[in-house]
């Protein structure tokens, strides 16, 4: 039951969708509906059970509210999870999902997330206008740019580096975001180390950016000034934190902390953690631009401001003697008026 769930945080609506014909089973959670509605990705995963799906959607929709709040853009946090294998993701199921989203009359706008892509969104679009991230858009471009601004800002305050020239950044995962981040870093004269489970991709990015290739299981413990996780989430846990060699972690991977306790572990280890939902906000800023909510100039300005927002989070954490996750959440909650 959602009201009693440990992740329930006064979510405004939690909707269960079932479509017998297509096999669709989905949950959409609207944490806060603000301004233009609640916007967030549609995640397709073969969840073990409905409880696991509910936990994920409650947590992810809340994180989206924080992310939107800290960008100052007029959206609230929402998220959909579909209990599905990739094989079950048929056009019929995607269209059924489109009808469910449409029934919310714009209170929720869906977008691609783990397990879904732009071409899936065009099938969803056959049934509803309330979908973003259609083919032709690539949010990894603004995400990488915003992350680069965050890295530059944190290098300045934490490492005292006036420029990124000669700073060493270890990038874990060089796909859409990580690969583009490396291009920005290379241009700024950063010493780059890269790792990817796709070794051909790691080699290609290394060649292009003059980076050193590190084994995927070594990258997080590789000596560097900044470790930038840009692969999968939940990589920061008790064991991995104990092995981190960089004094700063600043990357785009969503939900980096395996548990909320890990923010405290990073703090205790003297490691500055840049909350992922602050530094990866470039994707939603780019999405807002694609939807016509802001123009290109405002988009660029807001991508730069990610660096300043991160500095505010770090300074608040210092002033209030809390970890950076807690500081960012306090800031977001104030913006939400809570
Ligand atoms: P992607 O799939 O294009 O790239 C991820 C890369 O990580 C792949 O090349 C993959 O081979 C590699 N990888 C996977 N496991 C690895 C491991 N254990 N070690 C090293 N490499 C590994 O995804 P992306 O769009 O670049 O997104 C990266 C992360 O950033 C994800 O966590 C995503 O949720 C988050 N994020 C992305 C966006 C966006 O706009 N794309 C926005 C916000 C957050």
Coordinates of C-alpha atoms and ligand atoms in Angstrom, one line a residue:
X1 CA 0.0 0.0 0.0
X2 CA 1.6 3.3 -1.1
X3 CA 0.5 5.4 1.9
X4 CA 2.4 3.1 4.3
X5 CA 5.4 2.6 2.1
X6 CA 8.8 3.7 3.6
X7 CA 9.5 5.7 0.3
X8 CA 6.1 7.5 0.4
X9 CA 6.7 11.2 0.6
X10 CA 3.3 12.8 0.3
X11 CA 3.2 11.9 -3.4
X12 CA 0.2 13.6 -4.9
X13 CA -0.8 10.7 -7.0
X14 CA 0.2 7.0 -7.5
X15 CA -1.5 5.3 -10.4
X16 CA -1.6 1.7 -11.3
X17 CA -2.1 0.8 -14.9
X18 CA -3.1 -2.6 -16.2
X19 CA -3.9 -3.5 -19.8
X20 CA -4.9 -7.1 -20.2
X21 CA -4.6 -7.3 -24.0
X22 CA -1.0 -5.9 -24.3
X23 CA 0.2 -7.2 -20.9
X24 CA 1.0 -3.6 -19.7
X25 CA 1.6 -3.3 -16.0
X26 CA 2.8 0.1 -15.0
X27 CA 2.9 2.5 -12.1
X28 CA 3.1 6.2 -12.5
X29 CA 4.0 8.4 -9.4
X30 CA 3.5 12.1 -9.4
X31 CA 5.5 13.4 -6.5
X32 CA 4.8 17.0 -7.1
X33 CA 2.7 18.5 -10.0
X34 CA 4.0 22.0 -10.6
X35 CA 3.7 24.5 -13.4
X36 CA 3.7 22.5 -16.6
X37 CA 3.1 19.2 -14.8
X38 CA 5.2 16.4 -13.5
X39 CA 7.9 15.3 -16.0
X40 CA 10.1 12.3 -15.7
X41 CA 11.3 9.2 -17.5
X42 CA 9.5 5.9 -18.3
X43 CA 11.6 3.1 -17.0
X44 CA 11.2 -0.5 -18.3
X45 CA 12.6 -3.1 -16.1
X46 CA 11.7 -6.8 -15.4
X47 CA 11.0 -5.9 -11.7
X48 CA 10.9 -9.0 -9.5
X49 CA 7.5 -7.9 -8.2
X50 CA 5.1 -5.0 -7.8
X51 CA 6.7 -4.0 -4.5
X52 CA 10.1 -3.5 -6.1
X53 CA 8.5 -1.4 -8.9
X54 CA 6.6 0.7 -6.4
X55 CA 9.8 1.3 -4.3
X56 CA 11.6 2.5 -7.5
X57 CA 8.8 4.8 -8.8
X58 CA 8.3 6.5 -5.4
X59 CA 12.0 7.1 -5.0
X60 CA 12.7 8.2 -8.6
X61 CA 9.7 10.5 -8.8
X62 CA 10.9 12.3 -5.6
X63 CA 14.4 12.6 -7.0
X64 CA 12.9 14.2 -10.2
X65 CA 11.1 16.8 -8.0
X66 CA 14.5 17.7 -6.4
X67 CA 16.2 17.8 -9.8
X68 CA 13.5 20.1 -11.4
X69 CA 13.4 22.4 -8.3
X70 CA 17.1 23.0 -8.4
X71 CA 17.0 24.0 -12.0
X72 CA 14.3 26.6 -11.3
X73 CA 12.2 25.2 -14.2
X74 CA 8.4 25.0 -13.8
X75 CA 8.0 21.2 -13.7
X76 CA 7.4 18.8 -10.8
X77 CA 8.8 15.3 -10.4
X78 CA 7.0 12.3 -11.9
X79 CA 8.1 8.9 -13.1
X80 CA 6.7 5.8 -14.7
X81 CA 7.9 2.2 -14.2
X82 CA 6.8 -0.6 -16.5
X83 CA 7.2 -4.1 -15.3
X84 CA 8.5 -5.6 -18.5
X85 CA 11.2 -7.5 -20.3
X86 CA 12.5 -6.0 -23.6
X87 CA 10.8 -8.8 -25.5
X88 CA 7.4 -7.8 -24.0
X89 CA 7.9 -4.1 -25.1
X90 CA 5.6 -4.4 -28.1
X91 CA 4.0 -1.5 -30.0
X92 CA 0.7 -2.6 -28.5
X93 CA 2.1 -2.2 -25.0
X94 CA 3.7 1.1 -25.8
X95 CA 0.4 2.4 -27.2
X96 CA -1.5 1.2 -24.2
X97 CA 1.0 3.1 -22.0
X98 CA 0.4 6.2 -24.2
X99 CA -3.4 5.9 -23.5
X100 CA -2.7 5.7 -19.8
X101 CA -0.5 8.8 -19.9
X102 CA -3.0 10.6 -22.0
X103 CA -5.7 9.9 -19.3
X104 CA -3.7 12.1 -17.0
X105 CA -4.5 15.2 -19.2
X106 CA -1.0 16.6 -19.0
X107 CA -0.4 16.3 -15.3
X108 CA 2.4 13.9 -16.3
X109 CA 4.8 14.1 -19.3
X110 CA 6.9 10.9 -20.0
X111 CA 10.3 10.7 -21.5
X112 CA 12.9 8.0 -22.2
X113 CA 14.7 6.3 -19.3
X114 CA 16.5 3.1 -18.5
X115 CA 15.0 0.4 -20.9
X116 CA 13.2 2.9 -23.2
X117 CA 14.4 5.0 -26.1
X118 CA 13.4 7.8 -28.4
X119 CA 11.8 5.4 -30.9
X120 CA 9.6 3.9 -28.1
X121 CA 8.5 7.4 -27.4
X122 CA 7.3 7.9 -30.9
X123 CA 5.0 4.9 -30.5
X124 CA 3.7 6.3 -27.2
X125 CA 3.2 9.6 -29.1
X126 CA 0.6 7.9 -31.3
X127 CA -1.7 8.0 -28.3
X128 CA -0.7 11.1 -26.4
X129 CA 0.9 14.5 -26.9
X130 CA 2.3 14.3 -23.3
X131 CA 5.6 12.7 -24.2
X132 CA 9.1 14.2 -24.7
X133 CA 12.5 12.8 -25.9
X134 CA 11.3 11.9 -29.4
X135 CA 13.8 10.8 -32.2
X136 CA 16.2 13.6 -33.1
X137 CA 16.7 14.7 -29.5
X138 CA 19.8 13.6 -27.6
X139 CA 19.8 14.8 -24.0
X140 CA 23.3 13.3 -23.4
X141 CA 24.7 16.4 -25.2
X142 CA 23.4 19.0 -22.6
X143 CA 23.9 16.5 -19.8
X144 CA 27.6 16.3 -20.6
X145 CA 27.9 20.0 -20.9
X146 CA 26.2 20.7 -17.6
X147 CA 28.4 18.0 -16.0
X148 CA 31.5 19.7 -17.4
X149 CA 30.5 23.0 -15.8
X150 CA 30.0 21.2 -12.5
X151 CA 33.4 19.6 -12.7
X152 CA 35.0 23.0 -13.5
X153 CA 33.3 24.6 -10.5
X154 CA 34.1 21.8 -8.0
X155 CA 37.8 21.7 -9.2
X156 CA 38.0 25.4 -8.5
X157 CA 36.6 25.3 -5.0
X158 CA 37.7 21.9 -3.8
X159 CA 41.1 21.5 -5.5
X160 CA 41.8 25.2 -5.8
X161 CA 42.4 24.8 -9.6
X162 CA 41.8 28.0 -11.5
X163 CA 41.7 26.1 -14.7
X164 CA 41.2 22.5 -15.5
X165 CA 44.5 22.3 -17.3
X166 CA 46.4 19.3 -15.8
X167 CA 43.6 18.2 -13.5
X168 CA 43.1 14.5 -13.7
X169 CA 39.6 13.1 -14.1
X170 CA 38.8 9.4 -14.2
X171 CA 35.6 8.7 -16.2
X172 CA 33.7 5.5 -15.6
X173 CA 31.5 4.8 -18.7
X174 CA 32.1 6.6 -21.9
X175 CA 28.7 6.2 -23.6
X176 CA 26.5 9.1 -24.6
X177 CA 27.3 11.3 -21.5
X178 CA 30.8 10.1 -20.5
X179 CA 32.1 10.1 -24.1
X180 CA 30.9 13.7 -24.7
X181 CA 32.2 14.7 -21.3
X182 CA 35.7 13.5 -22.4
X183 CA 35.5 15.7 -25.4
X184 CA 34.9 18.8 -23.2
X185 CA 37.6 17.7 -20.8
X186 CA 40.1 17.1 -23.6
X187 CA 39.5 20.6 -24.9
X188 CA 40.2 22.0 -21.4
X189 CA 43.5 20.2 -21.1
X190 CA 42.4 17.7 -18.5
X191 CA 44.4 14.5 -18.0
X192 CA 41.8 11.9 -18.7
X193 CA 41.5 8.3 -17.6
X194 CA 38.6 6.2 -19.1
X195 CA 37.0 2.8 -18.5
X196 CA 34.1 1.1 -20.2
X197 CA 32.9 -2.5 -20.2
X198 CA 32.8 -1.9 -24.0
X199 CA 36.5 -2.0 -24.6
X200 CA 36.2 -0.9 -28.2
X201 CA 34.3 2.2 -27.1
X202 CA 36.9 2.9 -24.4
X203 CA 39.7 2.7 -26.9
X204 CA 37.9 4.9 -29.4
X205 CA 37.3 7.6 -26.9
X206 CA 40.8 7.3 -25.5
X207 CA 42.3 7.8 -29.0
X208 CA 40.0 10.8 -29.7
X209 CA 40.7 12.5 -26.4
X210 CA 44.2 11.4 -25.6
X211 CA 43.0 9.5 -22.6
X212 CA 44.5 6.5 -20.8
X213 CA 42.4 3.4 -20.7
X214 CA 41.9 1.7 -17.3
X215 CA 40.3 -1.7 -16.6
X216 CA 36.6 -1.2 -15.7
X217 CA 37.1 -2.8 -12.2
X218 CA 40.0 -0.5 -11.5
X219 CA 38.7 2.9 -12.5
X220 CA 37.0 3.9 -9.2
X221 CA 40.2 3.2 -7.3
X222 CA 42.5 4.8 -9.8
X223 CA 44.5 7.8 -8.5
X224 CA 42.8 11.0 -9.9
X225 CA 41.6 14.4 -8.7
X226 CA 38.0 13.7 -9.7
X227 CA 36.2 10.4 -10.2
X228 CA 33.3 10.8 -12.6
X229 CA 30.8 7.9 -12.6
X230 CA 28.9 8.0 -15.9
X231 CA 27.8 4.4 -16.2
X232 CA 25.2 2.7 -14.0
X233 CA 23.7 3.8 -10.7
X234 CA 24.3 2.4 -7.2
X235 CA 28.1 2.2 -7.7
X236 CA 28.9 4.0 -4.4
X237 CA 28.6 1.6 -1.5
X238 CA 30.5 0.7 1.6
X239 CA 33.1 -1.4 -0.2
X240 CA 33.6 0.9 -3.2
X241 CA 33.8 4.1 -1.1
X242 CA 36.6 2.5 1.0
X243 CA 38.6 2.0 -2.2
X244 CA 38.0 5.4 -3.8
X245 CA 41.3 7.2 -4.5
X246 CA 39.9 10.6 -5.7
X247 CA 39.0 13.3 -3.2
X248 CA 36.0 14.4 -5.4
X249 CA 33.2 12.4 -7.0
X250 CA 31.3 14.3 -9.7
X251 CA 29.4 12.3 -12.4
X252 CA 26.1 11.9 -14.2
X253 CA 25.2 8.3 -13.3
X254 CA 21.7 8.4 -11.8
X255 CA 21.2 7.2 -8.2
X256 CA 24.9 6.7 -7.5
X257 CA 24.4 6.1 -3.8
X258 CA 23.5 2.4 -3.1
X259 CA 21.8 3.6 0.1
X260 CA 21.3 7.1 1.7
X261 CA 23.9 6.1 4.3
X262 CA 26.6 6.2 1.6
X263 CA 26.4 10.0 1.5
X264 CA 27.5 10.0 5.2
X265 CA 30.2 7.4 4.4
X266 CA 31.6 9.6 1.6
X267 CA 31.6 12.6 4.0
X268 CA 33.3 10.6 6.7
X269 CA 36.0 9.5 4.2
X270 CA 36.7 13.2 3.4
X271 CA 35.4 12.8 -0.1
X272 CA 33.3 15.6 -1.7
X273 CA 30.3 14.0 -3.4
X274 CA 28.5 16.2 -6.0
X275 CA 24.9 14.9 -5.8
X276 CA 24.0 13.3 -9.2
X277 CA 20.6 14.9 -9.3
X278 CA 22.3 18.3 -9.2
X279 CA 25.1 17.8 -11.7
X280 CA 23.2 15.7 -14.3
X281 CA 20.3 18.2 -14.6
X282 CA 21.6 19.2 -18.1
X283 CA 19.4 16.4 -19.6
X284 CA 16.1 17.9 -18.3
X285 CA 17.2 21.5 -19.1
X286 CA 17.8 20.3 -22.7
X287 CA 14.5 18.5 -22.6
X288 CA 12.8 21.8 -21.5
X289 CA 14.5 23.5 -24.4
X290 CA 13.3 20.8 -26.8
X291 CA 9.7 21.3 -25.5
X292 CA 9.9 25.1 -26.2
X293 CA 9.8 25.9 -22.5
X294 CA 13.1 27.9 -22.8
X295 CA 15.2 29.1 -25.7
X296 CA 18.7 28.0 -26.6
X297 CA 20.4 31.0 -24.9
X298 CA 18.5 30.3 -21.7
X299 CA 19.4 26.6 -22.0
X300 CA 23.2 27.4 -22.3
X301 CA 22.9 29.8 -19.3
X302 CA 21.2 27.2 -17.2
X303 CA 23.7 24.6 -18.1
X304 CA 26.5 26.9 -16.8
X305 CA 24.5 27.6 -13.6
X306 CA 24.7 23.9 -12.7
X307 CA 28.2 24.7 -11.5
X308 CA 27.0 27.5 -9.3
X309 CA 24.2 25.4 -7.9
X310 CA 26.7 22.8 -7.0
X311 CA 28.8 25.3 -5.2
X312 CA 25.8 26.5 -3.2
X313 CA 25.1 22.9 -2.2
X314 CA 28.8 22.5 -1.1
X315 CA 28.8 25.7 0.9
X316 CA 25.4 24.9 2.5
X317 CA 26.8 21.4 3.5
X318 CA 29.8 23.1 5.1
X319 CA 27.7 25.8 6.9
X320 CA 25.1 23.4 8.3
X321 CA 27.5 20.5 8.9
X322 CA 25.5 18.1 6.9
X323 CA 26.5 15.8 4.0
X324 CA 26.0 17.1 0.4
X325 CA 23.0 14.9 -0.2
X326 CA 21.2 16.4 2.8
X327 CA 22.2 19.9 1.8
X328 CA 20.9 19.5 -1.8
X329 CA 17.6 18.0 -0.5
X330 CA 17.2 20.9 1.9
X331 CA 17.7 23.4 -0.9
X332 CA 15.2 21.6 -3.2
X333 CA 12.6 21.3 -0.4
X334 CA 12.8 25.0 0.3
X335 CA 12.3 25.8 -3.4
X336 CA 9.3 23.4 -3.3
X337 CA 8.0 25.4 -0.4
X338 CA 8.3 22.5 2.0
Ligands
LIG1 P1 25.0 5.1 -22.1 O1 24.3 3.8 -22.0 O2 25.1 5.8 -23.4 O3 26.5 4.9 -21.5 C1 26.8 4.2 -20.4 C2 28.2 3.5 -20.7 O4 28.6 2.9 -19.5 C3 28.1 2.5 -21.7 O5 29.1 2.8 -22.7 C4 28.4 1.2 -21.0 O6 29.1 0.2 -21.8 C5 29.2 1.7 -19.8 N1 29.2 0.8 -18.6 C6 28.2 0.1 -18.1 N2 28.6 -0.5 -17.0 C7 29.9 -0.2 -16.8 C8 30.9 -0.5 -15.8 N3 30.6 -1.3 -14.8 N4 32.1 0.1 -15.9 C9 32.4 0.9 -17.0 N5 31.5 1.2 -17.9 C10 30.3 0.7 -17.8 O7 24.2 6.0 -21.0 P2 24.3 7.6 -20.9 O8 23.1 8.2 -21.6 O9 25.7 8.0 -21.2 O10 24.0 7.7 -19.3 C11 25.1 7.5 -18.4 C12 24.5 7.6 -17.0 O11 24.1 9.0 -16.8 C13 23.3 6.8 -16.6 O12 23.3 6.4 -15.3 C14 22.1 7.7 -16.9 O13 21.0 7.3 -16.1 C15 22.7 9.0 -16.4 N6 22.1 10.2 -17.0 C16 22.0 10.3 -18.3 C17 21.3 11.4 -18.9 C18 21.2 11.6 -20.4 O14 20.7 12.6 -20.8 N7 21.6 10.6 -21.2 C19 20.8 12.4 -18.0 C20 20.9 12.3 -16.6 C21 21.6 11.2 -16.1

